[in-house]
Coordinates of C-alpha atoms and ligand atoms in Angstrom, one line a residue:
M17 CA 99.2 103.6 88.0
C18 CA 99.4 106.5 86.1
E19 CA 100.9 107.1 83.1
P20 CA 103.2 109.7 84.1
R21 CA 102.3 111.8 80.3
Y22 CA 102.7 115.0 82.2
F23 CA 105.0 114.5 84.7
D24 CA 106.5 117.2 85.4
V25 CA 108.0 119.8 88.7
R26 CA 105.6 123.4 88.4
Y27 CA 105.6 123.9 91.9
A28 CA 107.8 123.1 95.1
I29 CA 105.5 121.2 97.9
N30 CA 108.6 119.3 99.4
P31 CA 112.3 119.8 99.6
W32 CA 113.1 117.4 96.8
M33 CA 111.3 119.4 94.6
D34 CA 113.1 122.2 92.5
T35 CA 111.7 124.2 89.7
E36 CA 114.8 124.9 88.0
T37 CA 115.7 121.1 87.6
P38 CA 114.2 120.2 84.2
V39 CA 112.7 116.6 84.4
D40 CA 113.9 114.3 82.0
L41 CA 110.4 113.3 80.4
P42 CA 110.9 109.8 78.2
L43 CA 113.7 108.6 81.1
A44 CA 110.8 109.1 83.5
R45 CA 108.1 107.3 81.1
E46 CA 110.7 104.7 80.6
Q47 CA 111.3 104.2 83.9
W48 CA 107.9 104.1 84.6
Q49 CA 107.3 101.1 82.1
S50 CA 109.8 99.4 84.1
L51 CA 107.8 99.2 86.9
V52 CA 104.8 98.3 85.1
Q53 CA 106.4 95.2 83.2
A54 CA 108.1 94.2 86.5
Y55 CA 105.2 94.1 88.5
R56 CA 103.5 92.6 85.6
D57 CA 106.6 89.8 85.7
H58 CA 105.8 88.7 88.7
G59 CA 102.2 88.0 88.7
H60 CA 100.3 91.6 89.7
T61 CA 97.8 93.0 87.7
V62 CA 98.0 96.7 86.6
E63 CA 94.7 99.0 86.0
L64 CA 95.8 102.5 84.5
V65 CA 93.8 105.5 85.3
A66 CA 94.3 107.9 82.3
P67 CA 96.9 111.1 83.6
V68 CA 95.4 114.2 82.9
A69 CA 97.1 117.7 81.6
G70 CA 97.7 120.4 84.2
L71 CA 98.4 117.4 87.2
P72 CA 102.0 116.5 87.1
D73 CA 102.1 114.7 90.1
M74 CA 99.1 112.5 89.4
V75 CA 101.6 109.9 88.7
F76 CA 101.8 109.4 92.3
A77 CA 98.5 107.1 92.7
A78 CA 99.2 106.0 95.6
N79 CA 98.2 109.2 97.6
A80 CA 94.9 109.2 95.8
A81 CA 93.6 106.9 98.2
V82 CA 93.8 103.8 100.7
V83 CA 91.8 100.5 100.3
M84 CA 91.4 97.7 102.5
D85 CA 88.8 94.8 101.8
G86 CA 87.4 96.4 98.3
R87 CA 86.7 99.5 100.6
V88 CA 87.8 102.8 99.4
F89 CA 88.8 106.1 101.7
G90 CA 90.0 108.7 99.1
S91 CA 92.1 111.4 99.4
S92 CA 91.7 114.9 100.7
F93 CA 95.5 117.2 99.4
H94 CA 97.2 119.4 101.2
A95 CA 98.4 121.3 98.5
P96 CA 95.9 123.2 96.4
E97 CA 97.6 122.5 93.1
R98 CA 97.2 118.5 93.7
R99 CA 93.5 118.9 94.4
L100 CA 91.9 118.2 91.7
E101 CA 94.0 114.5 91.6
S102 CA 91.5 112.9 94.2
V103 CA 88.4 113.6 91.6
E104 CA 90.1 112.2 88.8
Y105 CA 90.6 109.1 91.0
E106 CA 87.2 108.7 92.6
T107 CA 85.7 108.6 89.2
W108 CA 88.3 105.6 88.4
F109 CA 87.2 104.0 91.2
K110 CA 83.3 104.9 91.0
T111 CA 83.3 103.4 87.0
A112 CA 85.4 100.6 89.0
G113 CA 82.3 99.7 90.9
Y114 CA 83.8 101.0 93.8
E115 CA 82.3 103.5 96.4
V116 CA 84.7 106.3 97.6
H117 CA 84.2 108.1 101.1
R118 CA 85.9 111.5 100.8
P119 CA 87.7 112.1 104.3
G120 CA 86.9 115.2 106.1
S121 CA 90.3 116.6 106.9
V122 CA 93.7 116.2 104.8
C123 CA 94.4 112.7 103.9
E124 CA 97.1 112.3 101.2
G125 CA 96.0 108.2 100.9
E126 CA 99.0 105.5 100.9
G127 CA 101.5 108.5 101.4
D128 CA 100.7 108.1 105.2
L129 CA 98.1 105.4 105.4
V130 CA 100.4 101.8 105.3
P131 CA 98.1 99.2 105.8
A132 CA 100.2 96.3 108.1
G133 CA 98.7 93.5 108.6
R134 CA 96.5 94.0 111.8
F135 CA 97.4 98.0 112.1
L136 CA 96.8 100.7 109.6
L137 CA 100.3 102.9 110.8
A138 CA 99.5 106.6 109.8
G139 CA 102.0 109.5 109.5
T140 CA 101.7 113.1 110.6
G141 CA 103.0 115.9 110.9
F142 CA 103.4 117.1 107.4
R143 CA 100.4 116.1 105.2
T144 CA 98.4 114.1 107.2
Q145 CA 96.0 115.3 109.6
P146 CA 95.6 113.6 113.2
A147 CA 91.9 113.9 112.4
A148 CA 92.0 111.8 109.4
H149 CA 93.4 108.7 111.1
R150 CA 90.9 108.7 113.7
E151 CA 88.6 109.2 110.5
A152 CA 90.4 106.1 108.5
Q153 CA 90.1 103.7 112.5
E154 CA 86.3 104.4 112.4
F155 CA 85.8 103.6 108.8
F156 CA 88.3 100.5 108.6
G157 CA 87.3 99.6 111.9
R158 CA 91.1 98.8 112.3
P159 CA 93.7 99.6 115.1
T160 CA 95.5 103.1 113.5
I161 CA 98.7 103.6 115.2
S162 CA 99.6 107.6 114.5
L163 CA 103.3 108.6 114.6
Q164 CA 104.9 111.8 114.0
L165 CA 107.0 112.2 111.2
V166 CA 110.1 114.9 112.1
D167 CA 112.4 115.3 109.1
P168 CA 110.8 117.4 106.2
R169 CA 112.8 115.3 103.5
F170 CA 110.5 112.5 104.6
Y171 CA 107.1 113.7 104.1
H172 CA 105.0 111.3 103.7
L173 CA 105.5 107.8 106.1
D174 CA 105.6 105.8 102.7
T175 CA 109.1 108.1 102.5
A176 CA 110.7 106.4 105.7
L177 CA 108.9 103.2 106.1
F178 CA 107.0 99.6 104.2
Y179 CA 105.2 97.2 105.1
L180 CA 107.1 93.8 103.9
G181 CA 104.3 91.2 105.2
E182 CA 104.4 88.2 107.5
E183 CA 107.9 86.6 108.4
G184 CA 107.3 82.8 108.1
G185 CA 107.9 80.4 111.0
E186 CA 109.8 82.4 113.2
G187 CA 107.7 82.3 116.1
D188 CA 106.9 85.5 117.7
G189 CA 108.4 88.7 115.7
G190 CA 106.5 91.3 117.3
A191 CA 103.2 92.1 115.9
G192 CA 102.2 88.3 114.9
G193 CA 105.6 88.2 112.7
E194 CA 104.3 90.9 110.3
N195 CA 107.6 93.2 109.9
I196 CA 108.4 96.6 108.7
A197 CA 111.4 98.2 107.3
Y198 CA 112.3 102.2 108.8
Y199 CA 114.3 104.6 109.0
P200 CA 113.8 105.2 112.8
A201 CA 115.4 109.4 112.5
A202 CA 112.8 110.5 110.5
F203 CA 110.5 109.9 113.6
S204 CA 109.6 111.6 117.2
P205 CA 111.5 109.8 119.7
G206 CA 107.9 108.4 120.9
S207 CA 106.8 107.3 117.3
R208 CA 110.2 105.6 117.0
E209 CA 109.8 103.9 120.5
V210 CA 106.2 102.5 119.3
L211 CA 107.8 100.8 116.1
R212 CA 110.4 99.6 118.3
R213 CA 107.8 97.8 120.4
L214 CA 105.9 96.8 117.7
Y215 CA 108.4 95.3 115.4
P216 CA 111.1 94.3 117.2
R217 CA 112.8 92.9 114.3
A218 CA 112.5 95.4 112.0
V219 CA 114.7 95.9 109.0
V220 CA 116.7 99.2 109.8
A221 CA 117.5 101.4 106.9
T222 CA 120.6 103.5 106.5
E223 CA 120.2 107.2 106.1
A224 CA 121.8 106.6 102.6
D225 CA 119.3 104.2 101.8
A226 CA 116.3 106.0 102.9
L227 CA 117.3 109.1 100.7
T228 CA 117.4 106.9 97.2
F229 CA 113.8 106.3 98.3
G230 CA 114.6 102.1 98.9
L231 CA 111.9 102.8 101.8
N232 CA 109.2 103.8 99.3
S233 CA 108.9 100.3 98.2
V234 CA 106.2 97.7 97.6
S235 CA 106.6 94.3 99.0
D236 CA 104.1 91.1 98.2
G237 CA 105.1 89.4 101.2
R238 CA 108.0 87.7 99.0
H239 CA 109.5 89.8 96.3
V240 CA 110.2 93.3 97.4
F241 CA 110.1 96.4 94.8
I242 CA 113.2 98.4 95.4
D243 CA 115.3 101.3 94.2
P244 CA 118.7 99.6 92.9
Q245 CA 120.6 102.0 94.7
A246 CA 119.4 100.6 98.5
R247 CA 122.6 98.5 98.5
D248 CA 122.5 97.6 102.5
L249 CA 118.8 97.6 102.5
I250 CA 118.6 95.2 99.4
G251 CA 121.4 92.9 100.8
Q252 CA 118.7 93.1 104.8
L253 CA 116.2 92.0 102.7
A254 CA 117.6 89.2 100.9
D255 CA 119.3 88.1 104.0
R256 CA 116.0 87.5 105.4
G257 CA 114.3 85.5 102.3
Y258 CA 112.6 88.2 100.8
V259 CA 113.6 88.4 96.6
P260 CA 114.7 92.2 96.0
V261 CA 113.8 93.3 92.6
P262 CA 115.7 96.2 92.0
V263 CA 113.5 99.1 89.4
D264 CA 115.1 102.3 89.1
L265 CA 112.4 105.4 89.4
S266 CA 115.5 108.0 90.1
E267 CA 114.0 110.6 87.6
F268 CA 110.9 111.0 90.1
R269 CA 113.0 111.5 93.0
K270 CA 113.0 114.9 91.7
S271 CA 109.7 115.6 92.7
G272 CA 109.7 113.4 96.4
G273 CA 108.5 110.2 94.7
G274 CA 109.7 106.0 93.9
I275 CA 108.3 103.1 93.3
K276 CA 105.7 102.9 95.8
C277 CA 104.3 107.0 95.2
C278 CA 103.5 105.9 91.9
T279 CA 101.6 102.6 93.3
Q280 CA 98.1 102.4 94.6
E281 CA 97.5 98.9 95.9
I282 CA 93.9 97.5 95.8
R283 CA 93.1 95.1 98.6
Ligands
LIG15 N1 105.3 115.8 94.5 C1 104.4 115.0 95.1 C2 103.7 115.9 96.4 O1 104.7 116.1 96.7 C3 105.2 113.5 95.5 C4 104.2 112.7 96.1 C5 105.2 111.1 96.3 N2 104.1 110.5 96.9 C6 104.2 109.7 98.0 N3 103.3 108.6 98.2 N4 105.0 109.9 98.9 O2 102.8 115.3 96.7

């Protein structure tokens, strides 16, 4: 994770960003700190990368890479304003002893590449290019499912879908009990059909819950770190036996970000 010391909205590269709306930095820092605390309280280890002045979106660590089996597939940002972030995160990974593969086309890490058990779910339409999906499949050797995003408010896959983990003991819930939560209208008809076939027991979010970034959540398979305003989704998750852990990151919505965006998962 990366502390939001220099967080701001200085350019607009998604519909949530308005450079005229001021960011409450003390509040943003407090909210971000509560997410760090929530992870630690639930047994997770948080590593920190140093924030860099002039990189206001660097707090969105998810976009820097996707890591599976300790192998790091780095990023190549769509917006020139964010490109230097890749270098900073690459340095962090290298210092920590990881090799980093730099993708050859636009690829925004876990923003669009969501590890989901046996599959890698991959979004395209606004940022990450389909060529990066193929490159990721080749790199990880995991079946990579390309999904078309169609609503600019959900410009990254991780704003419209998250992986819940494996559901226990209820037989075949689709892809071996692996399950997701998502907002179908963010996807093209064909991609919606793909998700319906793969995850017949998926948790389906309302538009209101998707718009509060309720799907920009992190699940460890039991706890789901989630926006407190995503009421219906929180209820559905609790009914399925997950433990919702509400963490309010509302200040980051001004930049089109939430819990997952602020979190790079090192698998
Ligand atoms: N302002 C950032 C951008 O538009 C937000 C990134 C959010 N990250 C994410 N994983 N969805 O690039």
